Short mmCIF file of C-alpha atoms in Angstrom, two decimals:
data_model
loop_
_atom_site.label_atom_id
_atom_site.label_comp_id
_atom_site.label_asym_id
_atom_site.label_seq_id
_atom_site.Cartn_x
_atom_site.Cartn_y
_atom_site.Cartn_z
CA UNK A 1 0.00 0.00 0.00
CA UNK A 2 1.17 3.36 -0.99
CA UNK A 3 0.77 6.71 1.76
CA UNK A 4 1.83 8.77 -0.56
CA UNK A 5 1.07 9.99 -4.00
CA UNK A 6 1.99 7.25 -6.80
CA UNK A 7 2.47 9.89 -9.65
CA UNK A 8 2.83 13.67 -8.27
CA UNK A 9 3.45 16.57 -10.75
CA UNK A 10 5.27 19.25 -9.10
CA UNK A 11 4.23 21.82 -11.94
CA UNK A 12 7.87 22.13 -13.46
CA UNK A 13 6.57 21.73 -16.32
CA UNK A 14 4.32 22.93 -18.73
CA UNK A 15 4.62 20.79 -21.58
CA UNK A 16 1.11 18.44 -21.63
CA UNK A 17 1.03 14.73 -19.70
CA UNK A 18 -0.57 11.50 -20.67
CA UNK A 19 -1.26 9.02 -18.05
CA UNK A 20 -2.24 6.51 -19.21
CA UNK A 21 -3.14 2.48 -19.06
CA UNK A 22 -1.64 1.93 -15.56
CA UNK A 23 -3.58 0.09 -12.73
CA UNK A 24 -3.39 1.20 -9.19
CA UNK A 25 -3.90 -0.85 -6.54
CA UNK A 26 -4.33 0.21 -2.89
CA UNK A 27 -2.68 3.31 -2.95
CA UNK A 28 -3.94 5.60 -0.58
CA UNK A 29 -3.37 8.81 -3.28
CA UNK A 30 -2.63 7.62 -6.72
CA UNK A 31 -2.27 10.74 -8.59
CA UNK A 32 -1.68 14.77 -8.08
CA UNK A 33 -1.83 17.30 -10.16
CA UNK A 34 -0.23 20.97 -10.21
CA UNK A 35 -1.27 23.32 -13.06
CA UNK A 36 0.36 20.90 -15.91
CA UNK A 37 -2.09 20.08 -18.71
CA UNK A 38 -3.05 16.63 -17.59
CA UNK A 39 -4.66 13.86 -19.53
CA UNK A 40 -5.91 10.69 -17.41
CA UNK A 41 -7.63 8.21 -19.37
CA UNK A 42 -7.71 4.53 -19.69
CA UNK A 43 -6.54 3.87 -16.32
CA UNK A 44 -7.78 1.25 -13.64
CA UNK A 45 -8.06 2.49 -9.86
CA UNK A 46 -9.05 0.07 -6.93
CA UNK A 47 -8.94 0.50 -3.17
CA UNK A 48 -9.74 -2.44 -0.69
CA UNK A 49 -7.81 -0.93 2.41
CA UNK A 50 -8.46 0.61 5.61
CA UNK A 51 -8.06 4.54 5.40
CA UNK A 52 -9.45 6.94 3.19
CA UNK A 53 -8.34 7.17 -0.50
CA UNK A 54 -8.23 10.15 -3.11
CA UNK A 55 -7.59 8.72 -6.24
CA UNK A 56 -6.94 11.98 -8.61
CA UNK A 57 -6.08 15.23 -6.50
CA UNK A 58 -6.16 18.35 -8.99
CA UNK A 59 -4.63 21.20 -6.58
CA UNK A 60 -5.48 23.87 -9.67
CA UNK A 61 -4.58 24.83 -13.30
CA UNK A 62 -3.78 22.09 -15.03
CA UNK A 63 -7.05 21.44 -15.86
CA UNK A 64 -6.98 17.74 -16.72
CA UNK A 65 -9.25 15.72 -18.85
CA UNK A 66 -10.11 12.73 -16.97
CA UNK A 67 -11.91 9.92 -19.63
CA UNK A 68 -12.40 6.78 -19.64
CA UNK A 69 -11.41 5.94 -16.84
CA UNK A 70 -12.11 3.02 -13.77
CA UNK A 71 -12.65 3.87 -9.83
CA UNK A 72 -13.63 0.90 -8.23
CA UNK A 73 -14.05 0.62 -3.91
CA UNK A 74 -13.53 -3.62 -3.41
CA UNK A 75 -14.84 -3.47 0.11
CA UNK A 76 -18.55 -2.77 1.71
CA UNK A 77 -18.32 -0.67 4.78
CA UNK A 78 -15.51 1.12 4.41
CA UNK A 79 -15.56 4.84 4.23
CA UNK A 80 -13.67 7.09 1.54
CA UNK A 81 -12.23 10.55 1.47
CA UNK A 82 -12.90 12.02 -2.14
CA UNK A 83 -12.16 9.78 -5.48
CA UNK A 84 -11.68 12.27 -7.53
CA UNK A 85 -11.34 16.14 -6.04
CA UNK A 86 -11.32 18.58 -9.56
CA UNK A 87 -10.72 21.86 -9.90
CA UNK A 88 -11.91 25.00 -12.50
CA UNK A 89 -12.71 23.77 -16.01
CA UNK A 90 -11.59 19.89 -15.00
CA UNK A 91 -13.28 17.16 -17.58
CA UNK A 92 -14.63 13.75 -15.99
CA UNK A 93 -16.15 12.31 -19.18
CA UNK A 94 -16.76 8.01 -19.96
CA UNK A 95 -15.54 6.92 -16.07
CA UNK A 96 -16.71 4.51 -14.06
CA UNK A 97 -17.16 5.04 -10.44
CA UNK A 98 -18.25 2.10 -8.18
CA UNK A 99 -18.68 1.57 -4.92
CA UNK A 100 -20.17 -1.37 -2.83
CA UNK A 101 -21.49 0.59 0.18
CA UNK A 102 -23.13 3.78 0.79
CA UNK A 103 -19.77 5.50 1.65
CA UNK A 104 -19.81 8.86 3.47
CA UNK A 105 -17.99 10.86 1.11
CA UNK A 106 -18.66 12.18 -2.54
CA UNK A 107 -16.90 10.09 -5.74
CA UNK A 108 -16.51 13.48 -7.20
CA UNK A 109 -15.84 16.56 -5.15
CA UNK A 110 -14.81 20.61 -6.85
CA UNK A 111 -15.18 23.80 -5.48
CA UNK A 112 -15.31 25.24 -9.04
CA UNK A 113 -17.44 24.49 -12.33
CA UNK A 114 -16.26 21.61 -13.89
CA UNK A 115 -17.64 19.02 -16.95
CA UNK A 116 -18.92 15.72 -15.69
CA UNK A 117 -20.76 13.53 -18.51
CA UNK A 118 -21.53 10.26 -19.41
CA UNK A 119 -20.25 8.73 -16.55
CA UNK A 120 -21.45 5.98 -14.58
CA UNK A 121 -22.02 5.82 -10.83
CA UNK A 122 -22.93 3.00 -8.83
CA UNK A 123 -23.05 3.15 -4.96
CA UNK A 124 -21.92 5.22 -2.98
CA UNK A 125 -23.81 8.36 -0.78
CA UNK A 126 -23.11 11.14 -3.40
CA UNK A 127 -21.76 11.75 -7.06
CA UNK A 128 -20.98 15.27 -7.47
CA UNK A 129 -20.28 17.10 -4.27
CA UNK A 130 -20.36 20.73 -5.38
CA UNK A 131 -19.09 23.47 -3.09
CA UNK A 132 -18.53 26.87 -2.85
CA UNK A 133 -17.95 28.29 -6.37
CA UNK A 134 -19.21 25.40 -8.20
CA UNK A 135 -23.06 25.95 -8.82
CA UNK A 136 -22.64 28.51 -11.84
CA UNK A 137 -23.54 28.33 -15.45
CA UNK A 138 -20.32 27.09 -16.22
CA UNK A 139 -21.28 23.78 -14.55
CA UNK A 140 -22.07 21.01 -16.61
CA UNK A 141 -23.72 17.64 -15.88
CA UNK A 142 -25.50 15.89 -17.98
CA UNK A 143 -26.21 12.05 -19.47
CA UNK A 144 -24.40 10.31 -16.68
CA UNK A 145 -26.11 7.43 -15.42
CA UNK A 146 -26.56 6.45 -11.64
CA UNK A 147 -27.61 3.02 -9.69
CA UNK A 148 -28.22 2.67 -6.43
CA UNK A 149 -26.39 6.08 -5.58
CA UNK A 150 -28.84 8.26 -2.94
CA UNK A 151 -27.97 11.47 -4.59
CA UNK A 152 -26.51 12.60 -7.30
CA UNK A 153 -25.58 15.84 -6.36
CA UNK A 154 -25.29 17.98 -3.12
CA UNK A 155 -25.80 20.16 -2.37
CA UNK A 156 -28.90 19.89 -4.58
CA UNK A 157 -29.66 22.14 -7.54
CA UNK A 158 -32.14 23.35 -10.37
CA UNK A 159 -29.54 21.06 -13.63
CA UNK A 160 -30.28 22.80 -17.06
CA UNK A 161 -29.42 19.40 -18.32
CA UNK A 162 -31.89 17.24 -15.80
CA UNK A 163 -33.48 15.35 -18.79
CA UNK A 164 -30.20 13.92 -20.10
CA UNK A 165 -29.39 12.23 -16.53
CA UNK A 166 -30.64 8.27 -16.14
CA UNK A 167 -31.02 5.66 -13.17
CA UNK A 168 -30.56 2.50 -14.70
CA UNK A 169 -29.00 -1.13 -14.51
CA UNK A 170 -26.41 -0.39 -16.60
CA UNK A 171 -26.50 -3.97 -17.74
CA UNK A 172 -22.35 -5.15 -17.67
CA UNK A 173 -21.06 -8.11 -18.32
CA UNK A 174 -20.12 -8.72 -14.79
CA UNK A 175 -19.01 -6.74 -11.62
CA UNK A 176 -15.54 -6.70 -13.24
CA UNK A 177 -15.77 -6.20 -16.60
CA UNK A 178 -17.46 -3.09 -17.54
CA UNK A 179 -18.24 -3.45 -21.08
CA UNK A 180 -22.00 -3.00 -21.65
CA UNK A 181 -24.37 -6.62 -22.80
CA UNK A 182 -26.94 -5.98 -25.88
CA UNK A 183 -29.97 -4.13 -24.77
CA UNK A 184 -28.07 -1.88 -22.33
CA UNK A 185 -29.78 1.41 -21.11
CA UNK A 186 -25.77 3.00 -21.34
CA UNK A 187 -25.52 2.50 -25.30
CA UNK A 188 -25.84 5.99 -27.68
CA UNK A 189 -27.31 7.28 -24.41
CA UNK A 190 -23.99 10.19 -23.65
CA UNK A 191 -23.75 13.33 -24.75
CA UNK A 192 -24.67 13.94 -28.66
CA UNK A 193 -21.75 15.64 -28.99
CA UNK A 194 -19.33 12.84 -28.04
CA UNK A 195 -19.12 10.36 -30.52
CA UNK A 196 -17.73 6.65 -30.31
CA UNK A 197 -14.80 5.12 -32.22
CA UNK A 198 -17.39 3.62 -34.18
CA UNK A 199 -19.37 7.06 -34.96
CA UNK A 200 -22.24 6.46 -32.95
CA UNK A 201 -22.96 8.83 -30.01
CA UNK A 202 -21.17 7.97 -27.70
CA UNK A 203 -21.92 5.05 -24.58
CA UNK A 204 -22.08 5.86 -21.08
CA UNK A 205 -19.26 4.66 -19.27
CA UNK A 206 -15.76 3.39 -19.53
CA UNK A 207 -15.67 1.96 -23.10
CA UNK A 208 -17.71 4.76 -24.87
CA UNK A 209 -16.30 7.89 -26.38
CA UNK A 210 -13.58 8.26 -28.89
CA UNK A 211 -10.99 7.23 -26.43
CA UNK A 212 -13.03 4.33 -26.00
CA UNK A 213 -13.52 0.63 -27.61
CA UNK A 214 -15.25 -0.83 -30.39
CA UNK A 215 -16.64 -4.30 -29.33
CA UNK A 216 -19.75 -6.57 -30.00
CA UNK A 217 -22.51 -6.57 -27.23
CA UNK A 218 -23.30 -9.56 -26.20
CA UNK A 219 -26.28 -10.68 -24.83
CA UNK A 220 -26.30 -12.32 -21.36
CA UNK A 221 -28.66 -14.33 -19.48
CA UNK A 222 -30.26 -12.43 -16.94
CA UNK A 223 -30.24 -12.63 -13.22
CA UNK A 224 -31.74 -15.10 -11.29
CA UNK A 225 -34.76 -13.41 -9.66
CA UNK A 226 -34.82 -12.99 -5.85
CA UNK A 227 -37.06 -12.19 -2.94
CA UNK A 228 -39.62 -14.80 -3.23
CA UNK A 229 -42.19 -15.39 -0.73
CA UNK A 230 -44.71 -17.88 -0.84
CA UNK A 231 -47.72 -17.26 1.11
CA UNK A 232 -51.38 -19.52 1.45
CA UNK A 233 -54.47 -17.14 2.27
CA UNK A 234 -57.36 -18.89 2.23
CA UNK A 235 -57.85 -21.57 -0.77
CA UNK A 236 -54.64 -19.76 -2.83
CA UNK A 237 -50.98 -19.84 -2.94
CA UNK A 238 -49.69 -16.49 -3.59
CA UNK A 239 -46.05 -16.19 -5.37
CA UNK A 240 -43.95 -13.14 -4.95
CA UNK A 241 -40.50 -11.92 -5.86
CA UNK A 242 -38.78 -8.40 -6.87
CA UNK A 243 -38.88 -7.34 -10.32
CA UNK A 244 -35.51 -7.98 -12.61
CA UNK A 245 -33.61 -4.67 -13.63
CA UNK A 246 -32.25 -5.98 -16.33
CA UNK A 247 -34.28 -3.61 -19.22
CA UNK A 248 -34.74 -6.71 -21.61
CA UNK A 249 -36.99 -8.83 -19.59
CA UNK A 250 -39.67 -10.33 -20.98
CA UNK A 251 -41.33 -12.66 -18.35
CA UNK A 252 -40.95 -15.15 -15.75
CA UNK A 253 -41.13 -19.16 -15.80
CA UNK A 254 -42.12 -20.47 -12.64
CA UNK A 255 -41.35 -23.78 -11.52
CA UNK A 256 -42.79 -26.38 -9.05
CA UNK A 257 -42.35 -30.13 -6.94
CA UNK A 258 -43.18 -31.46 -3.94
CA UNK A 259 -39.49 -30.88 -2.29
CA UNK A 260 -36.76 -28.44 -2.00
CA UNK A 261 -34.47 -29.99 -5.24
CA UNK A 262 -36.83 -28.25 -7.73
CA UNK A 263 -35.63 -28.38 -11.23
CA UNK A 264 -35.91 -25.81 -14.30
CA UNK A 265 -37.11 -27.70 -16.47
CA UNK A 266 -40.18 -29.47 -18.40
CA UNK A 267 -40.75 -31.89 -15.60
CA UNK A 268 -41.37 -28.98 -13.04
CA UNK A 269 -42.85 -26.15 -15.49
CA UNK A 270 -46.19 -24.79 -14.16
CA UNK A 271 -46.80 -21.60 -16.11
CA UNK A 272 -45.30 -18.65 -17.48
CA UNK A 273 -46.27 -14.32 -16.83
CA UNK A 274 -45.37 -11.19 -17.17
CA UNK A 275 -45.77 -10.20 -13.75
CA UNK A 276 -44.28 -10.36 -10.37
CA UNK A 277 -47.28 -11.79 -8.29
CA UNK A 278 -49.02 -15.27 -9.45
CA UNK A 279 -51.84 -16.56 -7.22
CA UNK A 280 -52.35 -20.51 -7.76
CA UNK A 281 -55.17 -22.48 -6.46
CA UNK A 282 -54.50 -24.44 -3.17
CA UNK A 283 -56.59 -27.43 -4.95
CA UNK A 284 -54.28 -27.38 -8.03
CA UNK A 285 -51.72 -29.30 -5.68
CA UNK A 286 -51.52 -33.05 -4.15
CA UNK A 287 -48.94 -32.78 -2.33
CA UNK A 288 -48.75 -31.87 1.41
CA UNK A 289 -45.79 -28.96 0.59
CA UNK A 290 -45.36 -26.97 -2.66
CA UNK A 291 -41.85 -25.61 -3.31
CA UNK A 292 -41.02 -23.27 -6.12
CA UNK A 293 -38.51 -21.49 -8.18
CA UNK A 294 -38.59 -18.17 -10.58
CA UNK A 295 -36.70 -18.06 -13.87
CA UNK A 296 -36.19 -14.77 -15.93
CA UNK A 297 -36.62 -14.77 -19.60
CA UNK A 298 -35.38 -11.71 -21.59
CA UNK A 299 -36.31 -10.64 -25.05
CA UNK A 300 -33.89 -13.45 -27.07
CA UNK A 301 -35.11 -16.27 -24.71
CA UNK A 302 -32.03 -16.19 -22.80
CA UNK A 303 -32.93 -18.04 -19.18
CA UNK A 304 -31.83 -17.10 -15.90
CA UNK A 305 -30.99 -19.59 -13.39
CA UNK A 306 -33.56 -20.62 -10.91
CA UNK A 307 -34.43 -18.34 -7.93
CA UNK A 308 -33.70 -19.79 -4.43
CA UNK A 309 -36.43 -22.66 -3.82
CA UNK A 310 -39.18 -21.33 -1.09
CA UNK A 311 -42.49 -23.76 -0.39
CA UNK A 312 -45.78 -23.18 1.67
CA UNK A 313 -47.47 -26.45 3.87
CA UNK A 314 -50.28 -26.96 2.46
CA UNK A 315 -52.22 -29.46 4.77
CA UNK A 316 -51.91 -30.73 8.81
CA UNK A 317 -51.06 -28.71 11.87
CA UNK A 318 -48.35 -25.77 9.91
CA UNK A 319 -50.75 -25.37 7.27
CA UNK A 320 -49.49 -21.86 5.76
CA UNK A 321 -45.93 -21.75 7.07
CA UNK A 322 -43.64 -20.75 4.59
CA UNK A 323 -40.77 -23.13 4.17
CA UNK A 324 -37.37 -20.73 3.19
CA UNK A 325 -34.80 -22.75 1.38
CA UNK A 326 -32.00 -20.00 2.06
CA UNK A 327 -28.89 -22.23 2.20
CA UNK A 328 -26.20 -23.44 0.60
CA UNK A 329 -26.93 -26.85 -0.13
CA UNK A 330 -24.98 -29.55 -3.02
CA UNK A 331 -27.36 -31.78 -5.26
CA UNK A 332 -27.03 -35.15 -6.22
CA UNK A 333 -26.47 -35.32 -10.07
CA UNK A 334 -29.11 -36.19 -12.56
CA UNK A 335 -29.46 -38.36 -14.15
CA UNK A 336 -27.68 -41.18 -12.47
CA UNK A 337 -26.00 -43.30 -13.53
CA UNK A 338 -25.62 -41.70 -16.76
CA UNK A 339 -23.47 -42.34 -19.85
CA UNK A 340 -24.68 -44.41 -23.04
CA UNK A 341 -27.71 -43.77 -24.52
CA UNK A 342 -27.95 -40.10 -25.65
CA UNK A 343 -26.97 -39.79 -21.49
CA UNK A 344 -23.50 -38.84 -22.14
CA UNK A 345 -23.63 -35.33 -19.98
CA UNK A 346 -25.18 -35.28 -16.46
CA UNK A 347 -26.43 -31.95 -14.93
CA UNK A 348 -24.85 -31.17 -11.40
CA UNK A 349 -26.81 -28.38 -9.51
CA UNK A 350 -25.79 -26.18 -6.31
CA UNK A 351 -27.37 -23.33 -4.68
CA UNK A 352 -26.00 -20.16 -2.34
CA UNK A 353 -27.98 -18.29 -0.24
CA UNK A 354 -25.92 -15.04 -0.86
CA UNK A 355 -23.23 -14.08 -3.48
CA UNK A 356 -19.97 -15.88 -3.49
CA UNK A 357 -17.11 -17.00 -4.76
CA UNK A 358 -17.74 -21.11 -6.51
CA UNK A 359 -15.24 -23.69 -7.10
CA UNK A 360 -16.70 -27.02 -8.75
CA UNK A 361 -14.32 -29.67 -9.36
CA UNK A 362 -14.78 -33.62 -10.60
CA UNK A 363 -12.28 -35.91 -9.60
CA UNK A 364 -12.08 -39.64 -10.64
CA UNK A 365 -11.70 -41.97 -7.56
CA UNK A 366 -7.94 -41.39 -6.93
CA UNK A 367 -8.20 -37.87 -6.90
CA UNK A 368 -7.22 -36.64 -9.90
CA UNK A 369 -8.85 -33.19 -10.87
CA UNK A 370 -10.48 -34.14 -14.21
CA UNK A 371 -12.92 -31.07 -14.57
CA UNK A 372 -13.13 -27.06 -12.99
CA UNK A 373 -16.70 -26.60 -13.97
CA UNK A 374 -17.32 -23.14 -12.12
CA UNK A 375 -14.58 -20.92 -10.48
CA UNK A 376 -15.60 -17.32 -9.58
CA UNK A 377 -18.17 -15.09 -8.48
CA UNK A 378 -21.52 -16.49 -8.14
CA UNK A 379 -24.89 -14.44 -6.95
CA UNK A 380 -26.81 -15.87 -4.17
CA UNK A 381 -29.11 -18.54 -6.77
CA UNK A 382 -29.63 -21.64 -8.26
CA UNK A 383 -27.40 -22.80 -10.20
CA UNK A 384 -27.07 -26.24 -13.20
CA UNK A 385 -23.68 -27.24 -14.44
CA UNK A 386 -22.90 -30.12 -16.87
CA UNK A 387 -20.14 -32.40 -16.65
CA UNK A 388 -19.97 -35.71 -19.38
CA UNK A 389 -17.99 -36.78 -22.20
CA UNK A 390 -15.87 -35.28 -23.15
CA UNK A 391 -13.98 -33.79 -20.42
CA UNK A 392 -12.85 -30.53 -20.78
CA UNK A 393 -9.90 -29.52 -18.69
CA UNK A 394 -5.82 -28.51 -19.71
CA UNK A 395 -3.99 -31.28 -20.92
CA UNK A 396 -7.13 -33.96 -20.43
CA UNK A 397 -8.93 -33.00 -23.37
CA UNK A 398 -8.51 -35.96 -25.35
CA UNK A 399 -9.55 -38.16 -22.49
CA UNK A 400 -12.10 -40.67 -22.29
CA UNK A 401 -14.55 -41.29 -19.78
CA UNK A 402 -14.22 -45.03 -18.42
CA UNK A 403 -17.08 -47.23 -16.30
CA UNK A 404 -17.04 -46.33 -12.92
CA UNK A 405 -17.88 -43.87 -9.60
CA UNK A 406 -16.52 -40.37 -9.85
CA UNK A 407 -16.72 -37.39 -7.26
CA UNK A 408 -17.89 -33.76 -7.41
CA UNK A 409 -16.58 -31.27 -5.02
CA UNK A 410 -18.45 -27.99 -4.37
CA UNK A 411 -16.44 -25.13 -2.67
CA UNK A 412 -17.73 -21.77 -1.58
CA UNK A 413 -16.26 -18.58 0.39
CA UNK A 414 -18.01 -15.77 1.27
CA UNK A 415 -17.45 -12.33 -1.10
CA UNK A 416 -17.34 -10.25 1.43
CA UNK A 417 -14.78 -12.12 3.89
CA UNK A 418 -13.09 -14.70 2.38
CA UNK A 419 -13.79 -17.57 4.59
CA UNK A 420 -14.94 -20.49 3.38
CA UNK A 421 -18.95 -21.49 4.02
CA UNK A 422 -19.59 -24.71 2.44
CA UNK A 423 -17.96 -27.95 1.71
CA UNK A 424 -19.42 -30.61 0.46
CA UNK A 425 -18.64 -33.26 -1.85
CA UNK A 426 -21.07 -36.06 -3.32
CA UNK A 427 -20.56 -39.41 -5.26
CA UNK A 428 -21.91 -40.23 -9.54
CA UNK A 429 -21.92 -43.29 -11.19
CA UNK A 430 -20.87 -43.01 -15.19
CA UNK A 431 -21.73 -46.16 -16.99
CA UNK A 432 -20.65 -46.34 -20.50
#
């Protein structure tokens, strides 16, 4: 960890300074500036530590153009000094700005006018801290986008450019990689006036703009929904669960069985809507418990994976309890045995009660590590892997499958702290 400034221009010069492409990790002040023409763009800036970090310091003059650009906080509850503290005239144009708590300081803090567009904020108590000097007509913001951030500027104030500013999922590909999926609220939604390397106006956020990338937008799955409750009142089971964010959704699939390992597929479909509330008759079910899942479905068909399973009693003495599956919990693979007869691939399925980080591993039965099947960051969900012939792994790709009992291993730590929360590994039976 660095106390000090990493780069720190002592204003000797006047000739103009790129910084650019570095990555700066943990360093308590990563960059100053002193009246030297500054450009700051493409850079990646991350803090995880204990004190408070400034990550660009403009003391006045230089008036830097800051584009393109990634500030990202790693840990929740932690609280920050100022990201980015600008000066007179200072462009903040295509940055990111991310922060996984609602930290007590601003990401952006001036005492004078400055430019701030098509940027993305996410987190965090406040975006634009603007003191003193700063409310004038020489203040721009506009068409920056901001999720989950309580205010976008303080203190607050009548912005000309009001209708250009968004609160949206911005849709990335993950909570690392910033580039935006198909369907995105961020694309051609910056200013008109910046365009992209392809000639379109220009994306919100970190790849948009001409300093920018051109790239193809992919489109993801979405989400697994959350928050489901099941509830019986009277004769009727009443389903409900939060609304994806995702803009592309086009409806839900809900799923059903008589115990907690309920699968997403035909065997368990019950019906299909466009809503977020679905009341089923009580007499539709047999069964003396009814458990449930919720599957997203976006405008290409893409499927989510499964909610977390929640059920309802239906009949004897805790008729009406709700039965909350919240846990992590290892499933036996199905089908098997499997192998030989169109059953070459098996599906292995997990669930986590909150987001974390997944390792999956098969091993054959003297350990060997034949298959990684997930390793990273998973939401809290359920989740369906497949593992068959042929095995895909470095340096095993060419091998075979033989007869016999192989073992699945499911590891999971906790995002937040690191320690491990599950361990669990389970037996399957490949028969050729």
């Amino acid at each position: 960890m660095l106390n000090q400034y990493a780069l720190n221009d002592p204003g000797y010069t006047l000739n103009p300074a790129l910084i650019s492409e570095n990555t700066f990790i943990n360093c308590t002040n990563s960059i100053a500036i002193r009246e030297t023409r500054t450009y700051i763009r493409n850079n990646y800036f991350y803090y995880d530590g204990a004190l408070f970090p400034i990550f660009i310091l403009d003391f006045g003059g230089g008036q830097p153009e800051i584009t393109n650009n990634a500030f990202v906080l790693g840990r929740p509850n932690m609280f920050i000094d100022n990201l980015v503290v600008a000066d007179n005239g200072d462009l903040i144009q295509n940055n990111v700005f991310i922060s996984p708590t609602s930290a007590d300081e601003p990401f952006v803090y001036t005492e004078f006018p400055i430019i701030s567009k098509n940027n993305h904020f996410e987190g965090g108590l406040i975006a634009h801290y603007l003191a003193y000097q700063a409310i004038s007509p020489q203040l721009v913001i506009k068409n920056n986008n901001y999720w989950n951030t309580r205010s976008k500027y303080y203190p607050s104030y009548n912005n000309p450019y009001i209708h250009t500013e968004i609160q949206k999922d911005p849709m990335f590909i993950d909570s690392t990689d910033f580039h935006l999926q198909k369907y995105s609220p961020l694309i051609d939604r910056g200013d008109s006036s910046v365009l992209d390397k392809d000639g379109s106006i220009s994306d919100i956020g970190v790849y948009g703009g001409p300093f920018g990338e051109s790239y193809v937008y992919i489109d993801k799955a979405p989400r697994a929904p959350s928050g489901l409750t099941v509830t019986l009142s009277a004769d009727t089971v009443l389903l409900k669960w939060k609304k994806n964010t995702e803009s592309d959704i086009r409806m839900y699939y809900i799923y059903t069985d008589s115990t907690t390992g309920v699968t997403t597929d035909t065997n368990s479909y019950l019906t299909s809507t466009n809503d977020i509330l679905l009341k089923i008759p009580k007499s539709y079910f047999t069964w003396g418990s009814a458990y449930f899942r919720i599957v997203a479905v976006d405008s290409g068909y893409n499927k989510s994976q499964g909610s977390i399973a929640v059920g309802v009693v239906l009949t004897g003495t805790e008729e009406g309890e709700e039965i909350a599956a919240e846990r992590y919990r290892l499933y036996q693979n199905y089908p098997n045995p499997y192998g030989g007869a169109g059953k070459e691939k098996t599906k292995i399925s997990y669930e986590l009660k909150k987001r974390g980080y997944v390792k999956l591993r098969v091993y054959n039965v003297v350990g060997e590590e034949l298959a990684i099947l997930v390793n990273g960051e998973r939401e809290a969900g359920y989740y369906e892997e497949e593992f068959g012939a042929p095995v895909i792994r470095k340096g095993l790709e060419d091998h075979i499958l033989t007869s016999g009992i192989y073992i699945y291993k499911l590891e999971i730590r906790d995002s937040e702290t690191g320690h491990p929360v599950f361990n669990e590994s389970k037996k399957m039976l490949y028969v050729k």
